[in-house]
């Protein structure tokens, strides 16, 4: 069935793939943008819409403007709430991360409440809402992180991005439980990689790959493990979340790896084209340079060299996801960056 779906964050790395998938299935997508005059942020989506069965509508709304999602929510059948700032270098954690994440979620869900038409909301949370530091697994005596777990160790001053994500997800469940008009389905992606449709996103995903290919880690990679998932699978999961009887939270992860494993894939495909690392930076060195490079000693202590296990079996069993392998994700991302002229 074709639906009218309000998408927040549709101009971003993940959101643009969600918008593309929904348009190709013939839906009407109500894309919210902060500023309609910034056409470079969404003109590529109009081009996709022109070639697809669906219809793209443009609405102006800002996470920080109360009531700004009310108009596009009215008449929508569903909402994919994807928008939230994803950058790690910030000046003011409350203002730059937590407020847009939490107040933004409140604004969008209040719009769902007022709409009288919205029946389902899919929220983009994160594995950062499942766990904080990698050491949490050991400290909390957990053998593998599942959808049962919530991050309890991040705060405004320690891992503020993760704090913004768990605070927003908690707020969403709280609002959802107070009504019975719309269902809430949550996606908890791990680190998202893969080809980007947008060239204007400031997502950490694109930043990390650009830094890897332009030599930032050439003298060594931190031994930091995180989950990886392809952006096309994350988009598919969101669309399945909207279309099917999906319930609750969903950890999205194909594998657990790190910068060095990314580098190994790059090296095996592109040989010496890019100056990628071949070994780890020692932990003691990170303890010294960390505070200068923008991460604390506590972050190093609690994350570097610690194991991480993520259980994504629910996404395979309930959503039927078949994940794109890590190697393909990485090489397709490099190819796209070459095409877009971001790297040589
Ligand atoms: P992007 O930065 O590419 O996308 C963020 C989107 O949010 C953009 O469309 C941006 O709009 C919008 N946005 C930000 N602030 C506001 C605001 N104040 N009002 C309205 N819209 C706003 O990041 P990603 O695509 O990587 O991330 C999207 C979501 O996925 C986020 O919720 C993030 O936390 C989550 N996530 C990302 C992961 C990853 O590895 N990339 C992993 C797990 C979760 P604009 O174009 O105007 O900037």
mmCIF file with all atom_site columns, C-alpha atoms and ligand atoms in Angstrom, residues 9-15 34 41 61-64 82-86 124-126 161 165 189-192 201-203 205, ligand 1:
data_model
loop_
_atom_site.group_PDB
_atom_site.id
_atom_site.type_symbol
_atom_site.label_atom_id
_atom_site.label_alt_id
_atom_site.label_comp_id
_atom_site.label_asym_id
_atom_site.label_entity_id
_atom_site.label_seq_id
_atom_site.pdbx_PDB_ins_code
_atom_site.Cartn_x
_atom_site.Cartn_y
_atom_site.Cartn_z
_atom_site.occupancy
_atom_site.B_iso_or_equiv
_atom_site.pdbx_formal_charge
_atom_site.auth_seq_id
_atom_site.auth_comp_id
_atom_site.auth_asym_id
_atom_site.auth_atom_id
_atom_site.pdbx_PDB_model_num
ATOM   1  C CA  . UNK A 1 9   ? 16.770 14.081 8.372  1.00 0.00 ? 9   UNK A CA  1
ATOM   2  C CA  . UNK A 1 10  ? 16.070 12.961 4.805  1.00 0.00 ? 10  UNK A CA  1
ATOM   3  C CA  . UNK A 1 11  ? 18.857 15.173 3.455  1.00 0.00 ? 11  UNK A CA  1
ATOM   4  C CA  . UNK A 1 12  ? 21.457 13.234 5.489  1.00 0.00 ? 12  UNK A CA  1
ATOM   5  C CA  . UNK A 1 13  ? 23.666 10.215 4.836  1.00 0.00 ? 13  UNK A CA  1
ATOM   6  C CA  . UNK A 1 14  ? 21.157 7.640  6.149  1.00 0.00 ? 14  UNK A CA  1
ATOM   7  C CA  . UNK A 1 15  ? 17.982 9.628  5.511  1.00 0.00 ? 15  UNK A CA  1
ATOM   8  C CA  . UNK A 1 34  ? 15.597 23.415 7.831  1.00 0.00 ? 34  UNK A CA  1
ATOM   9  C CA  . UNK A 1 41  ? 21.008 19.932 0.325  1.00 0.00 ? 41  UNK A CA  1
ATOM   10 C CA  . UNK A 1 61  ? 10.797 22.372 9.905  1.00 0.00 ? 61  UNK A CA  1
ATOM   11 C CA  . UNK A 1 62  ? 13.530 22.554 12.526 1.00 0.00 ? 62  UNK A CA  1
ATOM   12 C CA  . UNK A 1 63  ? 14.063 20.204 15.466 1.00 0.00 ? 63  UNK A CA  1
ATOM   13 C CA  . UNK A 1 64  ? 14.491 23.249 17.685 1.00 0.00 ? 64  UNK A CA  1
ATOM   14 C CA  . UNK A 1 82  ? 15.952 10.253 11.493 1.00 0.00 ? 82  UNK A CA  1
ATOM   15 C CA  . UNK A 1 83  ? 17.222 13.814 12.111 1.00 0.00 ? 83  UNK A CA  1
ATOM   16 C CA  . UNK A 1 84  ? 19.692 14.361 14.942 1.00 0.00 ? 84  UNK A CA  1
ATOM   17 C CA  . UNK A 1 85  ? 23.157 15.878 14.970 1.00 0.00 ? 85  UNK A CA  1
ATOM   18 C CA  . UNK A 1 86  ? 25.909 13.288 14.519 1.00 0.00 ? 86  UNK A CA  1
ATOM   19 C CA  . UNK A 1 124 ? 16.611 6.286  14.301 1.00 0.00 ? 124 UNK A CA  1
ATOM   20 C CA  . UNK A 1 125 ? 18.317 5.660  17.584 1.00 0.00 ? 125 UNK A CA  1
ATOM   21 C CA  . UNK A 1 126 ? 21.751 4.029  17.752 1.00 0.00 ? 126 UNK A CA  1
ATOM   22 C CA  . UNK A 1 161 ? 26.706 12.052 21.568 1.00 0.00 ? 161 UNK A CA  1
ATOM   23 C CA  . UNK A 1 165 ? 20.916 9.264  21.631 1.00 0.00 ? 165 UNK A CA  1
ATOM   24 C CA  . UNK A 1 189 ? 22.331 1.099  13.922 1.00 0.00 ? 189 UNK A CA  1
ATOM   25 C CA  . UNK A 1 190 ? 25.991 0.596  14.714 1.00 0.00 ? 190 UNK A CA  1
ATOM   26 C CA  . UNK A 1 191 ? 28.563 2.692  12.789 1.00 0.00 ? 191 UNK A CA  1
ATOM   27 C CA  . UNK A 1 192 ? 27.112 3.240  9.329  1.00 0.00 ? 192 UNK A CA  1
ATOM   28 C CA  . UNK A 1 201 ? 26.305 15.673 4.940  1.00 0.00 ? 201 UNK A CA  1
ATOM   29 C CA  . UNK A 1 202 ? 28.563 16.392 7.918  1.00 0.00 ? 202 UNK A CA  1
ATOM   30 C CA  . UNK A 1 203 ? 28.006 12.874 9.328  1.00 0.00 ? 203 UNK A CA  1
ATOM   31 C CA  . UNK A 1 205 ? 30.555 8.309  8.938  1.00 0.00 ? 205 UNK A CA  1
HETATM 32 P P1  . LIG B 2 .   ? 23.748 13.350 8.803  1.00 0.00 ? 1   LIG B P1  1
HETATM 33 O O1  . LIG B 2 .   ? 24.480 14.444 9.470  1.00 0.00 ? 1   LIG B O1  1
HETATM 34 O O2  . LIG B 2 .   ? 24.109 13.002 7.416  1.00 0.00 ? 1   LIG B O2  1
HETATM 35 O O3  . LIG B 2 .   ? 22.187 13.618 8.888  1.00 0.00 ? 1   LIG B O3  1
HETATM 36 C C1  . LIG B 2 .   ? 21.610 14.339 9.930  1.00 0.00 ? 1   LIG B C1  1
HETATM 37 C C2  . LIG B 2 .   ? 20.287 14.879 9.459  1.00 0.00 ? 1   LIG B C2  1
HETATM 38 O O4  . LIG B 2 .   ? 19.647 15.544 10.549 1.00 0.00 ? 1   LIG B O4  1
HETATM 39 C C3  . LIG B 2 .   ? 20.432 15.898 8.332  1.00 0.00 ? 1   LIG B C3  1
HETATM 40 O O5  . LIG B 2 .   ? 19.377 15.715 7.422  1.00 0.00 ? 1   LIG B O5  1
HETATM 41 C C4  . LIG B 2 .   ? 20.289 17.230 9.069  1.00 0.00 ? 1   LIG B C4  1
HETATM 42 O O6  . LIG B 2 .   ? 19.755 18.254 8.280  1.00 0.00 ? 1   LIG B O6  1
HETATM 43 C C5  . LIG B 2 .   ? 19.270 16.846 10.132 1.00 0.00 ? 1   LIG B C5  1
HETATM 44 N N1  . LIG B 2 .   ? 19.301 17.785 11.238 1.00 0.00 ? 1   LIG B N1  1
HETATM 45 C C6  . LIG B 2 .   ? 20.306 18.013 12.103 1.00 0.00 ? 1   LIG B C6  1
HETATM 46 N N2  . LIG B 2 .   ? 19.969 18.979 12.969 1.00 0.00 ? 1   LIG B N2  1
HETATM 47 C C7  . LIG B 2 .   ? 18.713 19.359 12.630 1.00 0.00 ? 1   LIG B C7  1
HETATM 48 C C8  . LIG B 2 .   ? 17.797 20.342 13.124 1.00 0.00 ? 1   LIG B C8  1
HETATM 49 N N3  . LIG B 2 .   ? 18.114 21.137 14.141 1.00 0.00 ? 1   LIG B N3  1
HETATM 50 N N4  . LIG B 2 .   ? 16.572 20.453 12.548 1.00 0.00 ? 1   LIG B N4  1
HETATM 51 C C9  . LIG B 2 .   ? 16.237 19.660 11.493 1.00 0.00 ? 1   LIG B C9  1
HETATM 52 N N5  . LIG B 2 .   ? 17.059 18.724 10.981 1.00 0.00 ? 1   LIG B N5  1
HETATM 53 C C10 . LIG B 2 .   ? 18.273 18.603 11.535 1.00 0.00 ? 1   LIG B C10 1
HETATM 54 O O7  . LIG B 2 .   ? 23.938 12.085 9.763  1.00 0.00 ? 1   LIG B O7  1
HETATM 55 P P2  . LIG B 2 .   ? 23.573 10.553 9.576  1.00 0.00 ? 1   LIG B P2  1
HETATM 56 O O8  . LIG B 2 .   ? 22.755 10.352 8.374  1.00 0.00 ? 1   LIG B O8  1
HETATM 57 O O9  . LIG B 2 .   ? 24.818 9.791  9.751  1.00 0.00 ? 1   LIG B O9  1
HETATM 58 O O10 . LIG B 2 .   ? 22.692 10.309 10.877 1.00 0.00 ? 1   LIG B O10 1
HETATM 59 C C11 . LIG B 2 .   ? 21.274 10.291 10.828 1.00 0.00 ? 1   LIG B C11 1
HETATM 60 C C12 . LIG B 2 .   ? 20.739 9.689  12.101 1.00 0.00 ? 1   LIG B C12 1
HETATM 61 O O11 . LIG B 2 .   ? 21.277 8.388  12.307 1.00 0.00 ? 1   LIG B O11 1
HETATM 62 C C13 . LIG B 2 .   ? 21.049 10.476 13.375 1.00 0.00 ? 1   LIG B C13 1
HETATM 63 O O12 . LIG B 2 .   ? 19.928 10.371 14.228 1.00 0.00 ? 1   LIG B O12 1
HETATM 64 C C14 . LIG B 2 .   ? 22.229 9.705  13.970 1.00 0.00 ? 1   LIG B C14 1
HETATM 65 O O13 . LIG B 2 .   ? 22.322 9.876  15.358 1.00 0.00 ? 1   LIG B O13 1
HETATM 66 C C15 . LIG B 2 .   ? 21.820 8.277  13.609 1.00 0.00 ? 1   LIG B C15 1
HETATM 67 N N6  . LIG B 2 .   ? 22.895 7.304  13.580 1.00 0.00 ? 1   LIG B N6  1
HETATM 68 C C16 . LIG B 2 .   ? 23.943 7.470  12.715 1.00 0.00 ? 1   LIG B C16 1
HETATM 69 C C17 . LIG B 2 .   ? 24.938 6.525  12.665 1.00 0.00 ? 1   LIG B C17 1
HETATM 70 C C18 . LIG B 2 .   ? 26.086 6.639  11.717 1.00 0.00 ? 1   LIG B C18 1
HETATM 71 O O14 . LIG B 2 .   ? 27.060 5.877  11.868 1.00 0.00 ? 1   LIG B O14 1
HETATM 72 N N7  . LIG B 2 .   ? 26.038 7.535  10.730 1.00 0.00 ? 1   LIG B N7  1
HETATM 73 C C19 . LIG B 2 .   ? 24.922 5.353  13.568 1.00 0.00 ? 1   LIG B C19 1
HETATM 74 C C20 . LIG B 2 .   ? 23.756 5.273  14.406 1.00 0.00 ? 1   LIG B C20 1
HETATM 75 C C21 . LIG B 2 .   ? 22.791 6.214  14.407 1.00 0.00 ? 1   LIG B C21 1
HETATM 76 P P3  . LIG B 2 .   ? 20.662 19.304 7.448  1.00 0.00 ? 1   LIG B P3  1
HETATM 77 O O15 . LIG B 2 .   ? 20.772 18.719 6.075  1.00 0.00 ? 1   LIG B O15 1
HETATM 78 O O16 . LIG B 2 .   ? 19.885 20.568 7.482  1.00 0.00 ? 1   LIG B O16 1
HETATM 79 O O17 . LIG B 2 .   ? 21.980 19.400 8.157  1.00 0.00 ? 1   LIG B O17 1
#
